[in-house]
């Protein structure tokens, strides 16, 4: 038997240690089959079975996936965050920044200790959740430090366009140190431990940086008008980062899924923004993206893209139902026919399900041909839309200001032309004699 075969069998034996007699029986049967086919000798089989109780990386934790243990882990993590947020909100003024800093550091230290203990005892998934919660304390610690040093409350002379606009600019920009500190903390944690879920704070903070720093590039009113195109550009950036991380990952952990999720959320926000301006263009773009996501799901073995494609198809069907064919008498027949086609498609998928499942679960690099070209083209389209849309955005802003000025003038004229209201005369009671 080659060294690679022995390593794979040893890893399978070590990964399933402590899971009960069923796993041991399956491994023994697999090794017996290997002896029968001449892949390994009986002595090698006995040596591999003897390693089961000696494996240093044996784990007693349930297999990762959507199961009761995973739900329990994340339910506990969300409960910790909710309770922590509730406590801080209700005691924010009483604690002050110093108290918030102390509580945050205590909880972060406690979570780090818990993660270390869980990892040493074979509970890798629980250790990963605890590590993410510890990294999640970074924004509170950073906010406390910024407040204690006076950086959070200061009001610099930054692009004044009226008192309210300048204050709103600073309220956005002052979040940038928190975003950068969160990214730095997550990267430091990744240097120490390799947990795929650490991509979650990385993706959130990376997505928040352009949102908080947009006022450094655009006027806030201009950014509001260009919102759908900016969201599209951000979606392309996040999907590109996810694809690059996916190609570079070699340790078996899935960091890219969180960047993909952030990119899909930004894509949905962009479609909704365009929908308010042109429902037809947004709906047809959503259908086109759904086809691309379905292809990407099969090529890259990503169920997340398959879910996004399904939501897109359903959204396009809802557009046809409630917008295009709402008053068409023949649409119920078309809808019923579509339902029959969906049923037949579901039957076909069930017949091909083993092949599809094997394809989605197959090992190997997650690569799709032409992905860099497609992402680069989408980013270029978003940049062109931003450049072209600036003149239209200025016109819409000017028009809105004119409407508001006219409305204020009308309200002022009405208030001046309205005769003063007279109070009814009420005689005073005569003084008693």
Short mmCIF file of C-alpha atoms in Angstrom, two decimals:
data_model
loop_
_atom_site.label_atom_id
_atom_site.label_comp_id
_atom_site.label_asym_id
_atom_site.label_seq_id
_atom_site.Cartn_x
_atom_site.Cartn_y
_atom_site.Cartn_z
CA UNK A 1 0.00 0.00 0.00
CA UNK A 2 1.27 3.48 -0.89
CA UNK A 3 1.89 6.17 1.69
CA UNK A 4 -0.95 8.33 0.33
CA UNK A 5 -3.45 5.45 0.67
CA UNK A 6 -2.32 4.83 4.22
CA UNK A 7 -2.59 8.52 5.03
CA UNK A 8 -6.17 8.72 3.71
CA UNK A 9 -7.25 5.62 5.57
CA UNK A 10 -5.51 6.79 8.73
CA UNK A 11 -7.21 10.21 8.44
CA UNK A 12 -10.59 8.52 7.99
CA UNK A 13 -9.96 6.37 11.03
CA UNK A 14 -8.81 9.29 13.14
CA UNK A 15 -11.63 11.58 12.02
CA UNK A 16 -14.28 9.08 13.03
CA UNK A 17 -12.88 7.98 16.38
CA UNK A 18 -15.36 8.18 19.17
CA UNK A 19 -18.41 8.24 16.93
CA UNK A 20 -19.68 4.88 18.06
CA UNK A 21 -19.49 1.26 16.95
CA UNK A 22 -21.14 1.88 13.58
CA UNK A 23 -18.25 3.99 12.30
CA UNK A 24 -15.73 1.40 13.50
CA UNK A 25 -17.66 -1.40 11.77
CA UNK A 26 -17.74 0.55 8.50
CA UNK A 27 -14.00 1.22 8.65
CA UNK A 28 -13.25 -2.41 9.48
CA UNK A 29 -15.40 -3.54 6.56
CA UNK A 30 -13.61 -1.13 4.22
CA UNK A 31 -10.22 -2.39 5.33
CA UNK A 32 -11.37 -6.01 4.97
CA UNK A 33 -12.48 -5.22 1.43
CA UNK A 34 -9.04 -3.76 0.77
CA UNK A 35 -7.44 -7.00 1.98
CA UNK A 36 -9.71 -9.08 -0.25
CA UNK A 37 -8.83 -7.03 -3.30
CA UNK A 38 -5.12 -7.13 -2.54
CA UNK A 39 -4.78 -3.40 -1.93
CA UNK A 40 -3.38 -3.92 1.57
CA UNK A 41 -2.20 -6.90 3.54
CA UNK A 42 -3.86 -8.28 6.63
CA UNK A 43 -0.93 -7.00 8.73
CA UNK A 44 -1.44 -3.50 7.38
CA UNK A 45 -5.16 -3.75 8.14
CA UNK A 46 -4.47 -4.73 11.75
CA UNK A 47 -1.91 -1.93 12.08
CA UNK A 48 -4.41 0.64 10.76
CA UNK A 49 -7.13 -0.57 13.11
CA UNK A 50 -4.69 -0.33 16.00
CA UNK A 51 -4.14 3.35 15.17
CA UNK A 52 -7.79 4.12 15.87
CA UNK A 53 -7.33 4.37 19.60
CA UNK A 54 -3.91 6.02 19.34
CA UNK A 55 -4.70 8.81 16.87
CA UNK A 56 -3.76 12.15 18.51
CA UNK A 57 -6.26 14.13 16.43
CA UNK A 58 -9.23 11.93 17.20
CA UNK A 59 -12.40 13.89 17.64
CA UNK A 60 -15.62 13.18 19.44
CA UNK A 61 -17.44 16.06 17.77
CA UNK A 62 -20.29 15.46 15.36
CA UNK A 63 -19.59 15.89 11.67
CA UNK A 64 -19.92 19.43 10.39
CA UNK A 65 -22.98 20.28 8.36
CA UNK A 66 -26.57 21.35 8.84
CA UNK A 67 -27.41 19.19 11.85
CA UNK A 68 -28.59 19.59 15.42
CA UNK A 69 -25.08 20.16 16.77
CA UNK A 70 -24.32 22.92 14.27
CA UNK A 71 -27.66 24.60 14.96
CA UNK A 72 -26.96 24.39 18.70
CA UNK A 73 -23.51 25.95 18.29
CA UNK A 74 -24.79 28.88 16.26
CA UNK A 75 -27.86 29.31 18.44
CA UNK A 76 -25.57 29.61 21.45
CA UNK A 77 -23.30 32.04 19.62
CA UNK A 78 -26.20 34.25 18.55
CA UNK A 79 -27.60 34.12 22.09
CA UNK A 80 -24.25 35.32 23.44
CA UNK A 81 -24.14 38.21 20.98
CA UNK A 82 -27.78 39.19 21.62
CA UNK A 83 -27.37 39.03 25.39
CA UNK A 84 -24.13 40.98 25.19
CA UNK A 85 -25.69 43.66 22.98
CA UNK A 86 -28.77 43.86 25.22
CA UNK A 87 -26.59 44.25 28.29
CA UNK A 88 -24.46 46.98 26.74
CA UNK A 89 -27.43 48.89 25.32
CA UNK A 90 -29.26 48.87 28.64
CA UNK A 91 -26.12 49.78 30.61
CA UNK A 92 -24.28 51.87 28.01
CA UNK A 93 -24.46 55.20 29.80
CA UNK A 94 -23.84 53.66 33.21
CA UNK A 95 -20.75 51.73 32.10
CA UNK A 96 -19.25 54.42 29.91
CA UNK A 97 -16.46 53.67 27.42
CA UNK A 98 -14.14 52.42 30.16
CA UNK A 99 -16.71 49.94 31.43
CA UNK A 100 -17.54 48.76 27.92
CA UNK A 101 -13.82 48.24 27.25
CA UNK A 102 -13.38 46.19 30.43
CA UNK A 103 -16.46 44.02 29.79
CA UNK A 104 -15.50 43.46 26.16
CA UNK A 105 -11.95 42.43 27.03
CA UNK A 106 -13.16 40.05 29.74
CA UNK A 107 -15.60 38.37 27.36
CA UNK A 108 -12.98 38.22 24.59
CA UNK A 109 -10.46 36.58 26.95
CA UNK A 110 -13.10 34.11 28.16
CA UNK A 111 -14.00 33.18 24.57
CA UNK A 112 -10.34 32.70 23.64
CA UNK A 113 -9.85 30.36 26.60
CA UNK A 114 -12.98 28.44 25.66
CA UNK A 115 -11.76 28.10 22.07
CA UNK A 116 -8.39 26.78 23.24
CA UNK A 117 -10.01 24.22 25.53
CA UNK A 118 -12.46 23.09 22.85
CA UNK A 119 -9.68 22.69 20.29
CA UNK A 120 -7.50 20.63 22.61
CA UNK A 121 -10.41 18.29 23.35
CA UNK A 122 -11.33 17.70 19.71
CA UNK A 123 -14.31 20.08 19.41
CA UNK A 124 -13.01 21.99 16.42
CA UNK A 125 -16.35 23.45 15.31
CA UNK A 126 -17.15 24.72 18.80
CA UNK A 127 -13.67 26.24 18.97
CA UNK A 128 -14.27 27.98 15.65
CA UNK A 129 -17.55 29.52 16.85
CA UNK A 130 -15.88 30.71 20.07
CA UNK A 131 -13.02 32.23 18.08
CA UNK A 132 -15.42 34.14 15.84
CA UNK A 133 -17.25 35.47 18.89
CA UNK A 134 -13.93 36.61 20.34
CA UNK A 135 -13.11 38.45 17.09
CA UNK A 136 -16.62 39.91 17.26
CA UNK A 137 -15.62 41.81 20.40
CA UNK A 138 -13.16 43.87 18.32
CA UNK A 139 -15.64 46.61 17.27
CA UNK A 140 -16.61 47.24 20.91
CA UNK A 141 -12.99 47.34 22.07
CA UNK A 142 -12.05 49.68 19.21
CA UNK A 143 -15.01 51.96 19.87
CA UNK A 144 -14.08 52.18 23.55
CA UNK A 145 -10.48 53.07 22.76
CA UNK A 146 -11.54 55.69 20.18
CA UNK A 147 -13.96 57.23 22.66
CA UNK A 148 -11.46 57.29 25.53
CA UNK A 149 -8.83 58.93 23.33
CA UNK A 150 -11.30 61.52 21.99
CA UNK A 151 -11.20 60.39 18.37
CA UNK A 152 -14.79 59.17 18.24
CA UNK A 153 -16.42 62.39 19.38
CA UNK A 154 -14.30 64.95 17.57
CA UNK A 155 -15.76 66.92 14.68
CA UNK A 156 -13.11 67.87 12.11
CA UNK A 157 -13.62 70.40 9.34
CA UNK A 158 -14.25 67.81 6.66
CA UNK A 159 -15.98 68.81 3.41
CA UNK A 160 -18.53 71.16 4.92
CA UNK A 161 -21.76 71.37 2.95
CA UNK A 162 -23.93 72.51 5.78
CA UNK A 163 -23.85 71.44 9.39
CA UNK A 164 -25.99 68.32 9.02
CA UNK A 165 -24.19 67.02 5.91
CA UNK A 166 -20.74 67.43 7.44
CA UNK A 167 -21.81 65.70 10.64
CA UNK A 168 -23.23 62.78 8.68
CA UNK A 169 -19.98 62.51 6.71
CA UNK A 170 -17.98 62.21 9.90
CA UNK A 171 -20.40 59.72 11.42
CA UNK A 172 -19.71 57.44 8.46
CA UNK A 173 -15.97 57.97 8.21
CA UNK A 174 -15.24 57.43 11.90
CA UNK A 175 -16.32 53.79 11.49
CA UNK A 176 -13.36 53.05 9.21
CA UNK A 177 -10.88 52.39 12.09
CA UNK A 178 -13.35 49.85 13.50
CA UNK A 179 -13.60 48.08 10.13
CA UNK A 180 -9.83 48.00 9.66
CA UNK A 181 -9.21 46.79 13.22
CA UNK A 182 -11.73 43.98 12.75
CA UNK A 183 -9.96 42.85 9.59
CA UNK A 184 -6.57 42.97 11.34
CA UNK A 185 -7.86 40.95 14.30
CA UNK A 186 -9.40 38.31 12.03
CA UNK A 187 -6.15 38.01 10.05
CA UNK A 188 -4.15 37.60 13.26
CA UNK A 189 -6.56 34.89 14.37
CA UNK A 190 -6.11 33.16 11.01
CA UNK A 191 -2.36 33.13 11.53
CA UNK A 192 -2.88 31.20 14.75
CA UNK A 193 -5.80 28.92 13.85
CA UNK A 194 -7.32 27.87 10.53
CA UNK A 195 -11.08 28.14 10.84
CA UNK A 196 -13.13 28.81 7.75
CA UNK A 197 -15.77 30.70 9.70
CA UNK A 198 -13.23 33.46 10.35
CA UNK A 199 -14.03 34.56 6.83
CA UNK A 200 -17.35 35.90 8.20
CA UNK A 201 -15.93 38.93 10.08
CA UNK A 202 -13.46 39.46 7.24
CA UNK A 203 -16.25 39.61 4.67
CA UNK A 204 -18.47 41.88 6.79
CA UNK A 205 -15.68 44.35 7.57
CA UNK A 206 -14.41 44.34 3.96
CA UNK A 207 -17.93 45.06 2.72
CA UNK A 208 -18.40 47.81 5.33
CA UNK A 209 -15.25 49.75 4.36
CA UNK A 210 -16.60 51.13 1.05
CA UNK A 211 -20.00 51.77 2.64
CA UNK A 212 -18.50 53.85 5.45
CA UNK A 213 -15.89 55.53 3.25
CA UNK A 214 -18.10 56.41 0.30
CA UNK A 215 -18.35 60.05 1.44
CA UNK A 216 -14.59 60.41 0.86
CA UNK A 217 -15.23 59.91 -2.85
CA UNK A 218 -18.80 61.05 -3.51
CA UNK A 219 -21.18 63.58 -2.10
CA UNK A 220 -23.69 61.70 0.05
CA UNK A 221 -26.61 62.86 -2.07
CA UNK A 222 -24.74 61.79 -5.20
CA UNK A 223 -23.95 58.43 -3.61
CA UNK A 224 -27.62 57.97 -2.79
CA UNK A 225 -28.57 58.57 -6.43
CA UNK A 226 -25.81 56.22 -7.65
CA UNK A 227 -26.66 53.62 -5.01
CA UNK A 228 -27.66 50.72 -7.35
CA UNK A 229 -24.55 51.09 -9.52
CA UNK A 230 -22.31 51.39 -6.45
CA UNK A 231 -23.92 48.28 -4.96
CA UNK A 232 -23.29 46.46 -8.24
CA UNK A 233 -19.61 47.45 -8.15
CA UNK A 234 -19.33 46.32 -4.53
CA UNK A 235 -20.96 42.99 -5.44
CA UNK A 236 -18.39 42.44 -8.19
CA UNK A 237 -15.56 43.25 -5.78
CA UNK A 238 -16.82 40.85 -3.11
CA UNK A 239 -17.43 38.04 -5.60
CA UNK A 240 -13.96 38.60 -7.05
CA UNK A 241 -12.38 38.40 -3.61
CA UNK A 242 -14.33 35.22 -2.91
CA UNK A 243 -13.18 33.63 -6.16
CA UNK A 244 -9.56 34.59 -5.51
CA UNK A 245 -9.73 33.19 -1.98
CA UNK A 246 -11.40 30.05 -3.34
CA UNK A 247 -8.56 29.50 -5.80
CA UNK A 248 -5.85 30.15 -3.19
CA UNK A 249 -7.26 28.00 -0.37
CA UNK A 250 -5.42 24.72 0.11
CA UNK A 251 -6.08 23.77 3.73
CA UNK A 252 -9.60 22.39 3.20
CA UNK A 253 -11.37 25.25 5.01
CA UNK A 254 -14.02 27.28 3.24
CA UNK A 255 -13.26 30.98 3.67
CA UNK A 256 -14.69 32.08 0.33
CA UNK A 257 -18.32 31.25 1.06
CA UNK A 258 -18.68 34.33 3.29
CA UNK A 259 -17.37 36.64 0.56
CA UNK A 260 -19.72 34.97 -1.92
CA UNK A 261 -22.63 35.52 0.49
CA UNK A 262 -21.74 39.21 0.89
CA UNK A 263 -21.47 39.57 -2.89
CA UNK A 264 -24.88 37.98 -3.44
CA UNK A 265 -26.45 40.26 -0.81
CA UNK A 266 -24.97 43.29 -2.59
CA UNK A 267 -26.28 41.91 -5.89
CA UNK A 268 -29.78 41.70 -4.42
CA UNK A 269 -29.51 45.27 -3.11
CA UNK A 270 -28.42 46.47 -6.55
CA UNK A 271 -31.35 44.73 -8.27
CA UNK A 272 -33.82 46.21 -5.81
CA UNK A 273 -32.34 49.68 -6.38
CA UNK A 274 -32.66 49.38 -10.16
CA UNK A 275 -36.15 47.90 -9.75
CA UNK A 276 -37.47 51.20 -8.38
CA UNK A 277 -36.29 52.95 -11.55
CA UNK A 278 -37.00 50.35 -14.24
CA UNK A 279 -38.69 47.11 -13.22
CA UNK A 280 -38.36 45.56 -16.69
CA UNK A 281 -34.59 46.07 -16.97
CA UNK A 282 -34.03 44.89 -13.39
CA UNK A 283 -36.20 41.79 -13.86
CA UNK A 284 -34.49 40.70 -17.09
CA UNK A 285 -31.08 41.35 -15.53
CA UNK A 286 -32.13 39.20 -12.58
CA UNK A 287 -33.07 36.36 -14.94
CA UNK A 288 -29.71 36.64 -16.72
CA UNK A 289 -27.85 36.60 -13.41
CA UNK A 290 -29.89 33.61 -12.23
CA UNK A 291 -28.72 31.63 -15.27
CA UNK A 292 -25.11 32.62 -14.56
CA UNK A 293 -25.44 31.67 -10.90
CA UNK A 294 -26.91 28.28 -11.83
CA UNK A 295 -23.97 27.60 -14.15
CA UNK A 296 -21.52 28.78 -11.49
CA UNK A 297 -23.19 26.49 -8.93
CA UNK A 298 -22.61 23.44 -11.12
CA UNK A 299 -19.11 24.41 -12.19
CA UNK A 300 -17.87 25.42 -8.75
CA UNK A 301 -20.02 23.03 -6.68
CA UNK A 302 -21.56 25.88 -4.68
CA UNK A 303 -25.06 25.32 -3.31
CA UNK A 304 -25.17 28.99 -2.30
CA UNK A 305 -25.19 30.07 -5.95
CA UNK A 306 -27.87 27.48 -6.66
CA UNK A 307 -30.05 28.99 -3.93
CA UNK A 308 -29.45 32.48 -5.36
CA UNK A 309 -30.41 31.27 -8.84
CA UNK A 310 -33.61 29.72 -7.48
CA UNK A 311 -34.58 32.95 -5.73
CA UNK A 312 -33.89 34.87 -8.94
CA UNK A 313 -36.06 32.56 -11.03
CA UNK A 314 -38.90 32.84 -8.54
CA UNK A 315 -38.55 36.63 -8.50
CA UNK A 316 -38.73 36.76 -12.29
CA UNK A 317 -41.82 34.54 -12.24
CA UNK A 318 -43.40 36.91 -9.71
CA UNK A 319 -42.57 39.83 -12.02
CA UNK A 320 -44.35 38.12 -14.91
CA UNK A 321 -47.32 37.30 -12.70
CA UNK A 322 -47.92 40.63 -11.01
CA UNK A 323 -46.53 43.12 -13.56
CA UNK A 324 -46.43 41.86 -17.14
CA UNK A 325 -49.39 39.48 -17.41
CA UNK A 326 -51.49 40.78 -14.57
CA UNK A 327 -54.41 41.65 -16.86
CA UNK A 328 -53.83 38.99 -19.52
CA UNK A 329 -56.55 36.35 -19.69
CA UNK A 330 -54.24 33.69 -21.10
CA UNK A 331 -51.65 33.99 -18.37
CA UNK A 332 -53.31 31.48 -15.99
CA UNK A 333 -52.91 28.88 -18.77
CA UNK A 334 -49.28 29.88 -19.20
CA UNK A 335 -48.74 29.75 -15.43
CA UNK A 336 -50.34 26.30 -15.20
CA UNK A 337 -48.14 25.09 -18.07
CA UNK A 338 -45.09 26.49 -16.29
CA UNK A 339 -46.13 24.58 -13.16
CA UNK A 340 -46.28 21.34 -15.13
CA UNK A 341 -42.86 22.04 -16.60
CA UNK A 342 -41.48 22.66 -13.11
CA UNK A 343 -42.91 19.34 -11.92
CA UNK A 344 -41.34 17.50 -14.87
CA UNK A 345 -38.07 19.29 -14.22
CA UNK A 346 -38.19 18.25 -10.56
CA UNK A 347 -38.72 14.60 -11.62
CA UNK A 348 -35.77 14.84 -14.00
CA UNK A 349 -33.60 16.36 -11.28
CA UNK A 350 -34.54 13.54 -8.91
CA UNK A 351 -33.49 10.97 -11.49
CA UNK A 352 -30.21 12.80 -11.98
CA UNK A 353 -29.86 13.68 -8.30
CA UNK A 354 -27.14 11.10 -7.46
CA UNK A 355 -24.99 12.39 -10.32
CA UNK A 356 -25.64 16.01 -9.36
CA UNK A 357 -24.92 15.31 -5.70
CA UNK A 358 -21.71 13.53 -6.61
CA UNK A 359 -20.75 16.44 -8.84
CA UNK A 360 -21.50 19.01 -6.13
CA UNK A 361 -19.52 17.03 -3.53
CA UNK A 362 -16.59 16.03 -5.72
CA UNK A 363 -13.15 17.16 -4.54
CA UNK A 364 -10.91 19.31 -6.63
CA UNK A 365 -10.30 22.97 -7.40
CA UNK A 366 -13.35 25.22 -7.66
CA UNK A 367 -12.68 26.81 -11.02
CA UNK A 368 -14.99 28.23 -13.67
CA UNK A 369 -13.62 29.14 -17.07
CA UNK A 370 -13.88 32.78 -17.95
CA UNK A 371 -14.70 33.89 -14.40
CA UNK A 372 -12.00 36.61 -14.25
CA UNK A 373 -13.14 37.96 -17.63
CA UNK A 374 -16.81 37.93 -16.58
CA UNK A 375 -16.13 39.61 -13.25
CA UNK A 376 -13.86 42.18 -14.87
CA UNK A 377 -16.51 42.95 -17.49
CA UNK A 378 -19.18 43.35 -14.82
CA UNK A 379 -16.94 45.69 -12.86
CA UNK A 380 -16.22 47.75 -15.99
CA UNK A 381 -19.96 48.01 -16.71
CA UNK A 382 -20.58 49.22 -13.14
CA UNK A 383 -17.83 51.86 -13.46
CA UNK A 384 -19.25 53.09 -16.77
CA UNK A 385 -22.73 53.28 -15.24
CA UNK A 386 -21.36 55.31 -12.34
CA UNK A 387 -19.50 57.70 -14.67
CA UNK A 388 -22.47 58.17 -16.99
CA UNK A 389 -25.03 58.37 -14.19
CA UNK A 390 -23.40 61.30 -12.42
CA UNK A 391 -24.98 63.89 -14.73
CA UNK A 392 -28.42 62.30 -14.35
CA UNK A 393 -27.90 62.15 -10.59
CA UNK A 394 -27.09 65.86 -10.48
CA UNK A 395 -30.25 66.60 -12.47
CA UNK A 396 -32.38 64.54 -10.09
CA UNK A 397 -30.84 66.25 -7.07
CA UNK A 398 -31.43 69.69 -8.63
CA UNK A 399 -35.02 68.75 -9.43
CA UNK A 400 -35.62 67.55 -5.90
CA UNK A 401 -34.25 70.80 -4.48
CA UNK A 402 -36.52 72.80 -6.79
CA UNK A 403 -39.57 70.81 -5.71
CA UNK A 404 -38.70 71.31 -2.07
CA UNK A 405 -38.20 75.06 -2.64
CA UNK A 406 -41.57 75.34 -4.38
CA UNK A 407 -43.25 73.36 -1.65
CA UNK A 408 -41.76 75.59 1.05
CA UNK A 409 -42.82 78.74 -0.85
CA UNK A 410 -46.38 77.47 -1.21
CA UNK A 411 -46.58 76.62 2.47
CA UNK A 412 -45.23 80.07 3.35
CA UNK A 413 -47.74 81.85 1.09
CA UNK A 414 -50.62 79.85 2.50
CA UNK A 415 -49.64 80.73 6.03
CA UNK A 416 -49.46 84.44 5.17
CA UNK A 417 -52.74 84.57 3.21
CA UNK A 418 -54.73 82.69 5.81
CA UNK A 419 -56.74 85.16 7.97
CA UNK A 420 -55.96 85.07 11.65
CA UNK A 421 -58.30 82.90 13.62
CA UNK A 422 -60.33 84.78 16.20
CA UNK A 423 -61.11 83.25 19.51
CA UNK A 424 -64.83 83.23 20.42
CA UNK A 425 -65.83 85.84 22.96
CA UNK A 426 -66.51 84.37 26.35
CA UNK A 427 -67.81 86.89 28.91
CA UNK A 428 -66.18 86.76 32.24
CA UNK A 429 -68.22 85.81 35.21
CA UNK A 430 -69.33 88.90 37.10
CA UNK A 431 -67.63 89.41 40.36
CA UNK A 432 -69.80 88.32 43.28
CA UNK A 433 -71.41 91.10 45.21
#
